Amino acid sequence: ADKLLLNSASGAMDTHFDTNLRANNTAQSMRIVGQLWLYMLAQRLSFDGARVFSTNTDGLYMDSVSIETVERRLSEWRKAAECEIEPEVLPLMISADSNNRIVFDASGAVLEASGRSLGAIDGPTIAHAPKHPAIVDAALARYLYTLATTAIAAGDPDAAMDGAFDP
């Protein structure tokens, strides 16, 4: 809840319309401090063997570390940052970059898809109307899932995504 409150205030301070909140320097400082806290958490988890492969303003995406290690580091981080954060275990996430990613559950169903290449997986919407047929997003999702699960079964998950998003 703290993060949502801060995000709302941060967004309100950065608007281009009339608002009572006029503190863009404060908003920038808050954002920078938040990113530094996430960086410090990522750094500590990396020392414990985590491979942090994607970050954004809402958190870190990583693998190669146990949930127990994450919980231990988060416990330390919560005390220092005085902010709540809860880990979420994602069975399979494929990320081309911070905007183009897809998350599958253990059965292969899509939990989340975002970005220009995958955002219309459930069909076009007003918010996401691709310039290509929307079925391409669904086909790409199946392709990526098959590629990843085949590579994981073969013991080389990193090789699966090499060039997967390249034309």
mmCIF file of C-alpha atoms in Angstrom:
data_model
loop_
_atom_site.group_PDB
_atom_site.id
_atom_site.type_symbol
_atom_site.label_atom_id
_atom_site.label_comp_id
_atom_site.label_asym_id
_atom_site.label_seq_id
_atom_site.Cartn_x
_atom_site.Cartn_y
_atom_site.Cartn_z
ATOM 1 C CA ALA A 1 0.000 0.000 0.000
ATOM 2 C CA ASP A 2 2.897 2.384 0.715
ATOM 3 C CA LYS A 3 4.238 1.963 -2.823
ATOM 4 C CA LEU A 4 0.837 2.634 -4.387
ATOM 5 C CA LEU A 5 0.451 5.784 -2.326
ATOM 6 C CA LEU A 6 3.906 7.001 -3.332
ATOM 7 C CA ASN A 7 3.269 6.166 -6.998
ATOM 8 C CA SER A 8 0.032 8.149 -6.926
ATOM 9 C CA ALA A 9 1.731 11.160 -5.357
ATOM 10 C CA SER A 10 4.655 10.860 -7.744
ATOM 11 C CA GLY A 11 2.378 10.784 -10.761
ATOM 12 C CA ALA A 12 0.293 13.705 -9.496
ATOM 13 C CA MET A 13 3.393 15.848 -8.965
ATOM 14 C CA ASP A 14 4.512 15.264 -12.537
ATOM 15 C CA THR A 15 1.333 16.285 -14.351
ATOM 16 C CA HIS A 16 1.098 19.007 -16.948
ATOM 17 C CA PHE A 17 -2.322 20.198 -15.839
ATOM 18 C CA ASP A 18 -3.348 22.362 -12.917
ATOM 19 C CA THR A 19 -2.785 20.622 -9.580
ATOM 20 C CA ASN A 20 -2.128 21.691 -6.003
ATOM 21 C CA LEU A 21 0.986 19.510 -5.895
ATOM 22 C CA ARG A 22 3.974 21.452 -7.187
ATOM 23 C CA ALA A 23 7.102 19.585 -6.241
ATOM 24 C CA ASN A 24 8.748 18.096 -9.309
ATOM 25 C CA ASN A 25 12.182 18.125 -7.644
ATOM 26 C CA THR A 26 10.692 16.244 -4.707
ATOM 27 C CA ALA A 27 9.084 13.747 -7.084
ATOM 28 C CA GLN A 28 12.400 13.214 -8.861
ATOM 29 C CA SER A 29 14.211 12.762 -5.544
ATOM 30 C CA MET A 30 11.629 10.218 -4.385
ATOM 31 C CA ARG A 31 11.967 8.274 -7.636
ATOM 32 C CA ILE A 32 15.752 8.290 -7.482
ATOM 33 C CA VAL A 33 15.804 7.164 -3.850
ATOM 34 C CA GLY A 34 13.334 4.381 -4.683
ATOM 35 C CA GLN A 35 15.535 3.187 -7.533
ATOM 36 C CA LEU A 36 18.605 3.285 -5.274
ATOM 37 C CA TRP A 37 16.805 1.124 -2.681
ATOM 38 C CA LEU A 38 15.899 -1.393 -5.394
ATOM 39 C CA TYR A 39 19.474 -1.335 -6.681
ATOM 40 C CA MET A 40 20.837 -2.071 -3.202
ATOM 41 C CA LEU A 41 18.402 -4.977 -2.830
ATOM 42 C CA ALA A 42 19.363 -6.323 -6.273
ATOM 43 C CA GLN A 43 23.032 -6.010 -5.409
ATOM 44 C CA ARG A 44 22.648 -7.980 -2.170
ATOM 45 C CA LEU A 45 20.629 -10.685 -3.917
ATOM 46 C CA SER A 46 23.265 -10.850 -6.676
ATOM 47 C CA PHE A 47 25.918 -11.489 -4.024
ATOM 48 C CA ASP A 48 23.750 -14.438 -2.953
ATOM 49 C CA GLY A 49 23.746 -15.849 -6.483
ATOM 50 C CA ALA A 50 20.622 -14.247 -7.947
ATOM 51 C CA ARG A 51 20.655 -13.309 -11.604
ATOM 52 C CA VAL A 52 18.606 -10.110 -11.837
ATOM 53 C CA PHE A 53 17.531 -10.021 -15.472
ATOM 54 C CA SER A 54 14.957 -7.232 -15.446
ATOM 55 C CA THR A 55 14.022 -4.283 -13.264
ATOM 56 C CA ASN A 56 11.387 -1.602 -13.345
ATOM 57 C CA THR A 57 9.900 0.905 -10.924
ATOM 58 C CA ASP A 58 7.818 -1.826 -9.313
ATOM 59 C CA GLY A 59 10.497 -4.361 -8.584
ATOM 60 C CA LEU A 60 13.075 -6.860 -9.665
ATOM 61 C CA TYR A 61 12.833 -9.983 -11.778
ATOM 62 C CA MET A 62 15.426 -12.622 -10.998
ATOM 63 C CA ASP A 63 16.235 -16.303 -11.026
ATOM 64 C CA SER A 64 18.937 -18.649 -9.693
ATOM 65 C CA VAL A 65 18.161 -17.884 -6.038
ATOM 66 C CA SER A 66 15.982 -19.651 -3.478
ATOM 67 C CA ILE A 67 12.827 -18.079 -2.086
ATOM 68 C CA GLU A 68 14.341 -18.508 1.389
ATOM 69 C CA THR A 69 17.307 -16.341 0.404
ATOM 70 C CA VAL A 70 14.976 -13.733 -1.086
ATOM 71 C CA GLU A 71 12.860 -13.717 2.087
ATOM 72 C CA ARG A 72 15.970 -13.297 4.267
ATOM 73 C CA ARG A 73 17.259 -10.371 2.211
ATOM 74 C CA LEU A 74 13.790 -8.794 2.079
ATOM 75 C CA SER A 75 13.522 -9.006 5.850
ATOM 76 C CA GLU A 76 16.761 -7.029 6.173
ATOM 77 C CA TRP A 77 15.669 -4.598 3.433
ATOM 78 C CA ARG A 78 12.249 -3.955 4.997
ATOM 79 C CA LYS A 79 13.885 -2.879 8.263
ATOM 80 C CA ALA A 80 16.282 -0.509 6.526
ATOM 81 C CA ALA A 81 13.847 0.906 3.951
ATOM 82 C CA GLU A 82 10.834 0.951 6.259
ATOM 83 C CA CYS A 83 8.724 -0.174 3.326
ATOM 84 C CA GLU A 84 6.785 -3.352 2.648
ATOM 85 C CA ILE A 85 7.543 -5.523 -0.340
ATOM 86 C CA GLU A 86 6.319 -9.042 -1.002
ATOM 87 C CA PRO A 87 7.977 -11.497 -3.365
ATOM 88 C CA GLU A 88 5.926 -13.121 -6.074
ATOM 89 C CA VAL A 89 7.097 -16.412 -7.537
ATOM 90 C CA LEU A 90 6.549 -16.616 -11.291
ATOM 91 C CA PRO A 91 6.803 -20.136 -12.752
ATOM 92 C CA LEU A 92 8.042 -18.924 -16.152
ATOM 93 C CA MET A 93 8.771 -15.394 -17.319
ATOM 94 C CA ILE A 94 10.268 -14.448 -20.657
ATOM 95 C CA SER A 95 11.446 -10.867 -20.955
ATOM 96 C CA ALA A 96 12.872 -9.217 -24.055
ATOM 97 C CA ASP A 97 13.177 -5.916 -22.212
ATOM 98 C CA SER A 98 11.311 -4.008 -19.521
ATOM 99 C CA ASN A 99 8.292 -3.504 -21.782
ATOM 100 C CA ASN A 100 8.034 -6.759 -23.731
ATOM 101 C CA ARG A 101 7.471 -9.714 -21.454
ATOM 102 C CA ILE A 102 5.205 -12.662 -20.866
ATOM 103 C CA VAL A 103 4.490 -14.680 -17.727
ATOM 104 C CA PHE A 104 3.129 -18.226 -17.796
ATOM 105 C CA ASP A 105 1.728 -20.331 -14.977
ATOM 106 C CA ALA A 106 2.899 -23.909 -14.363
ATOM 107 C CA SER A 107 0.383 -25.284 -16.878
ATOM 108 C CA GLY A 108 1.442 -22.915 -19.674
ATOM 109 C CA ALA A 109 -1.483 -20.502 -19.394
ATOM 110 C CA VAL A 110 -0.564 -16.841 -19.875
ATOM 111 C CA LEU A 111 -0.808 -14.836 -16.646
ATOM 112 C CA GLU A 112 0.464 -11.548 -18.065
ATOM 113 C CA ALA A 113 1.627 -10.304 -21.444
ATOM 114 C CA SER A 114 2.760 -6.795 -22.235
ATOM 115 C CA GLY A 115 4.529 -4.809 -24.877
ATOM 116 C CA ARG A 116 4.300 -4.163 -28.568
ATOM 117 C CA SER A 117 5.098 -7.780 -29.445
ATOM 118 C CA LEU A 118 2.735 -9.513 -27.005
ATOM 119 C CA GLY A 119 0.202 -7.009 -25.657
ATOM 120 C CA ALA A 120 -2.687 -8.141 -27.878
ATOM 121 C CA ILE A 121 -2.534 -11.792 -26.853
ATOM 122 C CA ASP A 122 -6.232 -11.708 -25.923
ATOM 123 C CA GLY A 123 -7.141 -9.647 -28.971
ATOM 124 C CA PRO A 124 -6.871 -5.939 -29.729
ATOM 125 C CA THR A 125 -8.214 -3.371 -27.298
ATOM 126 C CA ILE A 126 -8.520 0.384 -27.342
ATOM 127 C CA ALA A 127 -5.403 0.553 -25.174
ATOM 128 C CA HIS A 128 -3.458 -1.877 -27.367
ATOM 129 C CA ALA A 129 -4.266 -1.988 -31.067
ATOM 130 C CA PRO A 130 -1.262 -3.544 -32.830
ATOM 131 C CA LYS A 131 -0.366 -2.787 -36.432
ATOM 132 C CA HIS A 132 -0.153 -6.530 -37.069
ATOM 133 C CA PRO A 133 -2.889 -9.181 -36.755
ATOM 134 C CA ALA A 134 -3.472 -9.861 -33.048
ATOM 135 C CA ILE A 135 -3.220 -13.613 -33.601
ATOM 136 C CA VAL A 136 0.502 -13.074 -34.182
ATOM 137 C CA ASP A 137 0.833 -12.186 -30.463
ATOM 138 C CA ALA A 138 -0.833 -15.462 -29.457
ATOM 139 C CA ALA A 139 1.339 -17.446 -31.874
ATOM 140 C CA LEU A 140 4.481 -15.736 -30.568
ATOM 141 C CA ALA A 141 3.459 -16.578 -26.980
ATOM 142 C CA ARG A 142 3.078 -20.288 -27.851
ATOM 143 C CA TYR A 143 6.379 -20.243 -29.737
ATOM 144 C CA LEU A 144 8.231 -18.662 -26.803
ATOM 145 C CA TYR A 145 6.651 -21.069 -24.315
ATOM 146 C CA THR A 146 7.647 -24.094 -26.415
ATOM 147 C CA LEU A 147 11.152 -22.719 -26.944
ATOM 148 C CA ALA A 148 11.654 -22.035 -23.224
ATOM 149 C CA THR A 149 10.199 -25.272 -21.866
ATOM 150 C CA THR A 150 12.169 -27.348 -24.382
ATOM 151 C CA ALA A 151 15.406 -25.615 -23.397
ATOM 152 C CA ILE A 152 14.631 -25.937 -19.678
ATOM 153 C CA ALA A 153 13.964 -29.655 -20.118
ATOM 154 C CA ALA A 154 17.304 -29.942 -21.949
ATOM 155 C CA GLY A 155 19.042 -28.162 -19.058
ATOM 156 C CA ASP A 156 19.996 -24.966 -20.924
ATOM 157 C CA PRO A 157 17.307 -22.304 -20.328
ATOM 158 C CA ASP A 158 19.518 -19.385 -21.360
ATOM 159 C CA ALA A 159 20.089 -20.760 -24.860
ATOM 160 C CA ALA A 160 16.358 -20.795 -25.576
ATOM 161 C CA MET A 161 15.998 -17.050 -25.724
ATOM 162 C CA ASP A 162 19.161 -16.259 -27.654
ATOM 163 C CA GLY A 163 17.793 -14.508 -30.714
ATOM 164 C CA ALA A 164 14.139 -15.339 -29.945
ATOM 165 C CA PHE A 165 13.069 -11.695 -30.372
ATOM 166 C CA ASP A 166 15.433 -10.952 -33.249
ATOM 167 C CA PRO A 167 14.004 -10.993 -36.795
#
